[in-house]
Amino acid sequence: GAVVSQHPSWVICKSGTSVKIECRSLDFQATTMFWYRQFPKQSLMLMATSNEGSKATYEQGVEKDKFLINHASLTLSTLTVTSAHPEDSSFYICSARDPSEGYNEQFFGPGTRLTVL
Amino acid sequence: AQSVSQHNHHVILSEAASLELGCNYSYGGTVNLFWYVQYPGQHLQLLLKYFSGDPLVKGIKGFEAEFIKSKFSFNLRKPSVQWSDTAEYFCALDTGRRALTFGSGTRLQVQP
């Protein structure tokens, strides 16, 4: 199956700083990628849909100015958590669909664990 | 809006016991359904999927699931669990908007 990578796998930062997380589709081109957030012992919640060459679509309740998404190429989407606070500590997971698989299956990255001190 | 419910939050079984994890969804149209597994410290892996056709689908590692449209259910089953099946299991729904809606997850603990 298709492979999606994320970098970094974990990051610790101080409150008030910004953190960038990268999501890459390694062997396919993805016009759309998805960003999810998973709090401890909870399920994945969709944050936003990242669209190559256009603005991201954010889910209700997700602050677009805080979670900046840039989908600059067909293989890379970035999520920047601006002015991070401890409540932003979470597991961030991206995913993408492979057009060669008919967009029927979603492939997930390994996730990035963010800890804000 | 669509939703997915997993009523079993934490299941503890002994090895060789049979497993059934419940998944119910709420959506009136055509759906694609998935079960994902997340082993401790690892990323999500697809166990099985249902798009159309035979409502009984078989996945990896001996898992299977049955889509019952009248009950809006997609329960996961395995006849005999192993210690290595200890993980978090997520049911997910795709209604065509391309992102997935996940259930709250079921933590399975298999005791040797």
mmCIF file of C-alpha atoms in Angstrom:
data_model
loop_
_atom_site.group_PDB
_atom_site.id
_atom_site.type_symbol
_atom_site.label_atom_id
_atom_site.label_comp_id
_atom_site.label_asym_id
_atom_site.label_seq_id
_atom_site.Cartn_x
_atom_site.Cartn_y
_atom_site.Cartn_z
ATOM 1 C CA GLY A 1 0.000 0.000 0.000
ATOM 2 C CA ALA A 2 0.860 3.652 -0.200
ATOM 3 C CA VAL A 3 3.129 5.207 2.403
ATOM 4 C CA VAL A 4 2.624 8.437 4.289
ATOM 5 C CA SER A 5 5.355 9.826 6.509
ATOM 6 C CA GLN A 6 5.359 12.493 9.173
ATOM 7 C CA HIS A 7 8.140 14.533 10.666
ATOM 8 C CA PRO A 8 8.964 14.912 13.437
ATOM 9 C CA SER A 9 7.635 11.873 15.244
ATOM 10 C CA TRP A 10 7.658 13.760 18.498
ATOM 11 C CA VAL A 11 8.380 17.299 19.593
ATOM 12 C CA ILE A 12 8.543 19.150 22.884
ATOM 13 C CA CYS A 13 8.262 22.903 22.874
ATOM 14 C CA LYS A 14 7.776 25.792 25.246
ATOM 15 C CA SER A 15 4.466 27.548 25.567
ATOM 16 C CA GLY A 16 4.154 30.411 23.098
ATOM 17 C CA THR A 17 6.388 28.950 20.431
ATOM 18 C CA SER A 18 5.327 27.606 17.038
ATOM 19 C CA VAL A 19 5.791 24.071 15.808
ATOM 20 C CA LYS A 20 5.698 22.797 12.234
ATOM 21 C CA ILE A 21 4.701 19.230 11.396
ATOM 22 C CA GLU A 22 5.265 17.801 7.940
ATOM 23 C CA CYS A 23 3.189 15.171 6.194
ATOM 24 C CA ARG A 24 4.505 13.558 3.021
ATOM 25 C CA SER A 25 3.079 11.036 0.605
ATOM 26 C CA LEU A 26 6.118 9.021 -0.380
ATOM 27 C CA ASP A 27 5.046 7.078 -3.441
ATOM 28 C CA PHE A 28 1.985 8.860 -4.704
ATOM 29 C CA GLN A 29 0.639 12.328 -5.273
ATOM 30 C CA ALA A 30 -2.097 13.548 -2.994
ATOM 31 C CA THR A 31 -4.175 16.551 -3.937
ATOM 32 C CA THR A 32 -5.918 16.247 -0.607
ATOM 33 C CA MET A 33 -4.555 15.360 2.792
ATOM 34 C CA PHE A 34 -6.302 15.261 6.132
ATOM 35 C CA TRP A 35 -5.148 16.311 9.554
ATOM 36 C CA TYR A 36 -6.522 14.594 12.645
ATOM 37 C CA ARG A 37 -5.892 15.088 16.328
ATOM 38 C CA GLN A 38 -6.000 12.341 18.923
ATOM 39 C CA PHE A 39 -6.059 13.134 22.624
ATOM 40 C CA PRO A 40 -4.974 10.425 25.086
ATOM 41 C CA LYS A 41 -7.394 7.532 25.231
ATOM 42 C CA GLN A 42 -9.672 9.226 22.730
ATOM 43 C CA SER A 43 -10.491 8.802 19.096
ATOM 44 C CA LEU A 44 -9.204 10.658 16.082
ATOM 45 C CA MET A 45 -10.977 13.907 15.362
ATOM 46 C CA LEU A 46 -10.701 15.540 11.960
ATOM 47 C CA MET A 47 -9.191 19.002 12.211
ATOM 48 C CA ALA A 48 -8.953 20.084 8.620
ATOM 49 C CA THR A 49 -8.727 19.040 5.011
ATOM 50 C CA SER A 50 -5.626 20.236 3.237
ATOM 51 C CA ASN A 51 -6.021 21.020 -0.448
ATOM 52 C CA GLU A 52 -3.057 21.396 -2.771
ATOM 53 C CA GLY A 53 -2.891 24.876 -4.194
ATOM 54 C CA SER A 54 -5.811 26.246 -2.246
ATOM 55 C CA LYS A 55 -6.950 27.045 1.266
ATOM 56 C CA ALA A 56 -7.534 24.334 3.796
ATOM 57 C CA THR A 57 -11.017 23.517 5.003
ATOM 58 C CA TYR A 58 -11.301 23.543 8.763
ATOM 59 C CA GLU A 59 -13.758 21.639 10.920
ATOM 60 C CA GLN A 60 -16.059 23.536 13.218
ATOM 61 C CA GLY A 61 -14.295 24.616 16.366
ATOM 62 C CA VAL A 62 -10.782 24.428 14.929
ATOM 63 C CA GLU A 63 -9.032 27.803 14.885
ATOM 64 C CA LYS A 64 -7.592 28.372 11.427
ATOM 65 C CA ASP A 65 -5.284 31.106 12.680
ATOM 66 C CA LYS A 66 -3.820 28.786 15.254
ATOM 67 C CA PHE A 67 -3.448 25.706 13.101
ATOM 68 C CA LEU A 68 -1.953 26.900 9.843
ATOM 69 C CA ILE A 69 -2.020 24.419 6.995
ATOM 70 C CA ASN A 70 0.021 24.744 3.833
ATOM 71 C CA HIS A 71 -0.264 22.216 1.011
ATOM 72 C CA ALA A 72 2.424 23.561 -1.272
ATOM 73 C CA SER A 73 3.001 20.484 -3.402
ATOM 74 C CA LEU A 74 1.313 17.235 -4.333
ATOM 75 C CA THR A 75 3.396 15.315 -1.818
ATOM 76 C CA LEU A 76 3.700 17.678 1.131
ATOM 77 C CA SER A 77 1.308 19.248 3.595
ATOM 78 C CA THR A 78 2.440 21.097 6.700
ATOM 79 C CA LEU A 79 0.604 21.882 9.897
ATOM 80 C CA THR A 80 1.964 24.722 11.989
ATOM 81 C CA VAL A 81 0.717 25.068 15.533
ATOM 82 C CA THR A 82 1.213 28.751 16.298
ATOM 83 C CA SER A 83 1.699 30.092 19.796
ATOM 84 C CA ALA A 84 1.330 26.621 21.229
ATOM 85 C CA HIS A 85 -0.111 26.127 24.701
ATOM 86 C CA PRO A 86 -0.229 23.052 26.943
ATOM 87 C CA GLU A 87 -3.795 22.306 25.849
ATOM 88 C CA ASP A 88 -2.476 21.817 22.305
ATOM 89 C CA SER A 89 -0.483 18.830 23.493
ATOM 90 C CA SER A 90 -1.799 15.920 21.491
ATOM 91 C CA PHE A 91 -1.063 13.328 18.857
ATOM 92 C CA TYR A 92 -1.390 14.794 15.370
ATOM 93 C CA ILE A 93 -1.966 12.396 12.497
ATOM 94 C CA CYS A 94 -2.176 13.071 8.801
ATOM 95 C CA SER A 95 -3.600 10.907 6.073
ATOM 96 C CA ALA A 96 -4.040 10.882 2.333
ATOM 97 C CA ARG A 97 -5.797 8.920 -0.315
ATOM 98 C CA ASP A 98 -3.938 7.318 -3.177
ATOM 99 C CA PRO A 99 -5.623 8.017 -6.519
ATOM 100 C CA SER A 100 -4.263 4.766 -7.923
ATOM 101 C CA GLU A 101 -6.300 2.977 -5.251
ATOM 102 C CA GLY A 102 -9.409 4.750 -6.478
ATOM 103 C CA TYR A 103 -9.462 7.081 -3.491
ATOM 104 C CA ASN A 104 -11.171 4.305 -1.593
ATOM 105 C CA GLU A 105 -8.606 3.778 1.091
ATOM 106 C CA GLN A 106 -6.972 6.303 3.335
ATOM 107 C CA PHE A 107 -3.345 5.862 4.361
ATOM 108 C CA PHE A 108 -2.206 7.253 7.658
ATOM 109 C CA GLY A 109 1.076 8.686 8.762
ATOM 110 C CA PRO A 110 2.718 7.457 11.951
ATOM 111 C CA GLY A 111 1.673 10.565 13.854
ATOM 112 C CA THR A 112 3.491 13.341 15.669
ATOM 113 C CA ARG A 113 3.292 13.620 19.432
ATOM 114 C CA LEU A 114 3.384 17.244 20.501
ATOM 115 C CA THR A 115 4.066 18.162 24.109
ATOM 116 C CA VAL A 116 3.844 21.815 25.055
ATOM 117 C CA LEU A 117 5.445 22.719 28.365
ATOM 118 C CA ALA B 1 -24.190 14.637 10.514
ATOM 119 C CA GLN B 2 -22.786 11.148 10.550
ATOM 120 C CA SER B 3 -21.483 9.441 13.658
ATOM 121 C CA VAL B 4 -19.922 6.175 14.753
ATOM 122 C CA SER B 5 -20.497 4.484 18.099
ATOM 123 C CA GLN B 6 -18.320 1.867 19.701
ATOM 124 C CA HIS B 7 -19.984 0.760 22.895
ATOM 125 C CA ASN B 8 -17.198 -1.444 24.202
ATOM 126 C CA HIS B 9 -14.570 0.916 25.546
ATOM 127 C CA HIS B 10 -12.336 -1.661 27.197
ATOM 128 C CA VAL B 11 -12.435 -5.394 26.637
ATOM 129 C CA ILE B 12 -10.314 -7.932 28.487
ATOM 130 C CA LEU B 13 -10.066 -11.469 27.134
ATOM 131 C CA SER B 14 -7.973 -14.514 27.702
ATOM 132 C CA GLU B 15 -6.005 -15.988 24.849
ATOM 133 C CA ALA B 16 -8.054 -18.232 22.559
ATOM 134 C CA ALA B 17 -11.297 -16.511 23.519
ATOM 135 C CA SER B 18 -13.581 -15.260 20.783
ATOM 136 C CA LEU B 19 -13.889 -11.570 20.119
ATOM 137 C CA GLU B 20 -16.704 -9.376 18.930
ATOM 138 C CA LEU B 21 -16.444 -5.603 18.997
ATOM 139 C CA GLY B 22 -19.516 -3.571 18.278
ATOM 140 C CA CYS B 23 -19.721 -0.709 15.823
ATOM 141 C CA ASN B 24 -22.874 1.184 14.913
ATOM 142 C CA TYR B 25 -23.127 4.158 12.651
ATOM 143 C CA SER B 26 -25.608 6.871 11.956
ATOM 144 C CA TYR B 27 -26.033 7.919 8.331
ATOM 145 C CA GLY B 28 -28.849 7.477 5.900
ATOM 146 C CA GLY B 29 -26.935 7.078 2.663
ATOM 147 C CA THR B 30 -24.308 4.867 1.129
ATOM 148 C CA VAL B 31 -21.330 4.204 3.342
ATOM 149 C CA ASN B 32 -17.881 2.694 3.270
ATOM 150 C CA LEU B 33 -16.814 1.158 6.574
ATOM 151 C CA PHE B 34 -13.410 0.401 8.018
ATOM 152 C CA TRP B 35 -11.771 -1.148 11.019
ATOM 153 C CA TYR B 36 -8.352 0.117 12.002
ATOM 154 C CA VAL B 37 -5.987 -1.180 14.661
ATOM 155 C CA GLN B 38 -3.445 0.849 16.595
ATOM 156 C CA TYR B 39 -0.824 -1.171 18.443
ATOM 157 C CA PRO B 40 0.873 0.541 21.376
ATOM 158 C CA GLY B 41 3.202 3.217 20.109
ATOM 159 C CA GLN B 42 2.402 2.537 16.475
ATOM 160 C CA HIS B 43 0.315 4.173 13.794
ATOM 161 C CA LEU B 44 -3.058 3.167 12.492
ATOM 162 C CA GLN B 45 -3.219 0.088 10.326
ATOM 163 C CA LEU B 46 -6.145 -1.016 8.223
ATOM 164 C CA LEU B 47 -7.653 -4.320 9.335
ATOM 165 C CA LEU B 48 -10.457 -4.558 6.833
ATOM 166 C CA LYS B 49 -12.897 -2.531 4.801
ATOM 167 C CA TYR B 50 -16.353 -2.760 3.332
ATOM 168 C CA PHE B 51 -17.361 -0.904 0.187
ATOM 169 C CA SER B 52 -20.044 -3.063 -1.402
ATOM 170 C CA GLY B 53 -20.919 -6.661 -2.223
ATOM 171 C CA ASP B 54 -20.575 -9.488 0.262
ATOM 172 C CA PRO B 55 -21.438 -8.035 3.660
ATOM 173 C CA LEU B 56 -19.034 -10.418 5.370
ATOM 174 C CA VAL B 57 -15.540 -9.127 4.831
ATOM 175 C CA LYS B 58 -12.314 -10.766 5.836
ATOM 176 C CA GLY B 59 -9.252 -8.822 6.812
ATOM 177 C CA ILE B 60 -5.754 -9.413 7.970
ATOM 178 C CA LYS B 61 -4.690 -11.461 10.989
ATOM 179 C CA GLY B 62 -7.861 -13.552 11.030
ATOM 180 C CA PHE B 63 -10.275 -10.679 11.601
ATOM 181 C CA GLU B 64 -13.616 -10.403 9.884
ATOM 182 C CA ALA B 65 -16.559 -8.038 10.047
ATOM 183 C CA GLU B 66 -20.159 -8.193 8.994
ATOM 184 C CA PHE B 67 -22.078 -5.269 7.573
ATOM 185 C CA ILE B 68 -25.736 -5.418 8.560
ATOM 186 C CA LYS B 69 -27.422 -2.532 6.834
ATOM 187 C CA SER B 70 -30.735 -2.901 8.657
ATOM 188 C CA LYS B 71 -28.952 -2.558 11.968
ATOM 189 C CA PHE B 72 -26.463 0.092 10.825
ATOM 190 C CA SER B 73 -23.781 -2.142 12.265
ATOM 191 C CA PHE B 74 -20.316 -3.324 11.291
ATOM 192 C CA ASN B 75 -19.108 -5.560 14.102
ATOM 193 C CA LEU B 76 -15.581 -6.915 14.182
ATOM 194 C CA ARG B 77 -14.973 -10.544 15.034
ATOM 195 C CA LYS B 78 -12.141 -12.962 15.560
ATOM 196 C CA PRO B 79 -12.704 -16.584 16.624
ATOM 197 C CA SER B 80 -9.578 -16.907 18.737
ATOM 198 C CA VAL B 81 -7.554 -13.937 19.976
ATOM 199 C CA GLN B 82 -3.870 -13.893 20.712
ATOM 200 C CA TRP B 83 -1.831 -11.848 23.137
ATOM 201 C CA SER B 84 -0.442 -9.956 20.137
ATOM 202 C CA ASP B 85 -3.946 -8.661 19.373
ATOM 203 C CA THR B 86 -3.711 -6.329 22.358
ATOM 204 C CA ALA B 87 -4.323 -2.925 20.824
ATOM 205 C CA GLU B 88 -6.823 -0.140 20.273
ATOM 206 C CA TYR B 89 -9.444 -0.812 17.613
ATOM 207 C CA PHE B 90 -11.266 1.918 15.725
ATOM 208 C CA CYS B 91 -14.300 1.666 13.535
ATOM 209 C CA ALA B 92 -14.519 4.381 10.876
ATOM 210 C CA LEU B 93 -17.072 5.605 8.386
ATOM 211 C CA ASP B 94 -16.710 7.225 4.993
ATOM 212 C CA THR B 95 -19.803 8.853 3.533
ATOM 213 C CA GLY B 96 -18.063 10.134 0.446
ATOM 214 C CA ARG B 97 -16.750 13.407 1.795
ATOM 215 C CA ARG B 98 -13.340 11.764 1.782
ATOM 216 C CA ALA B 99 -12.379 12.271 5.413
ATOM 217 C CA LEU B 100 -13.193 9.537 7.887
ATOM 218 C CA THR B 101 -15.416 9.702 10.935
ATOM 219 C CA PHE B 102 -14.025 7.557 13.713
ATOM 220 C CA GLY B 103 -15.641 5.846 16.640
ATOM 221 C CA SER B 104 -14.266 6.394 20.116
ATOM 222 C CA GLY B 105 -12.206 3.227 19.979
ATOM 223 C CA THR B 106 -12.104 -0.020 21.930
ATOM 224 C CA ARG B 107 -9.103 -0.993 23.929
ATOM 225 C CA LEU B 108 -8.567 -4.740 23.747
ATOM 226 C CA GLN B 109 -6.383 -6.390 26.326
ATOM 227 C CA VAL B 110 -5.590 -10.065 25.812
ATOM 228 C CA GLN B 111 -4.199 -11.876 28.795
ATOM 229 C CA PRO B 112 -1.836 -14.796 28.211
#
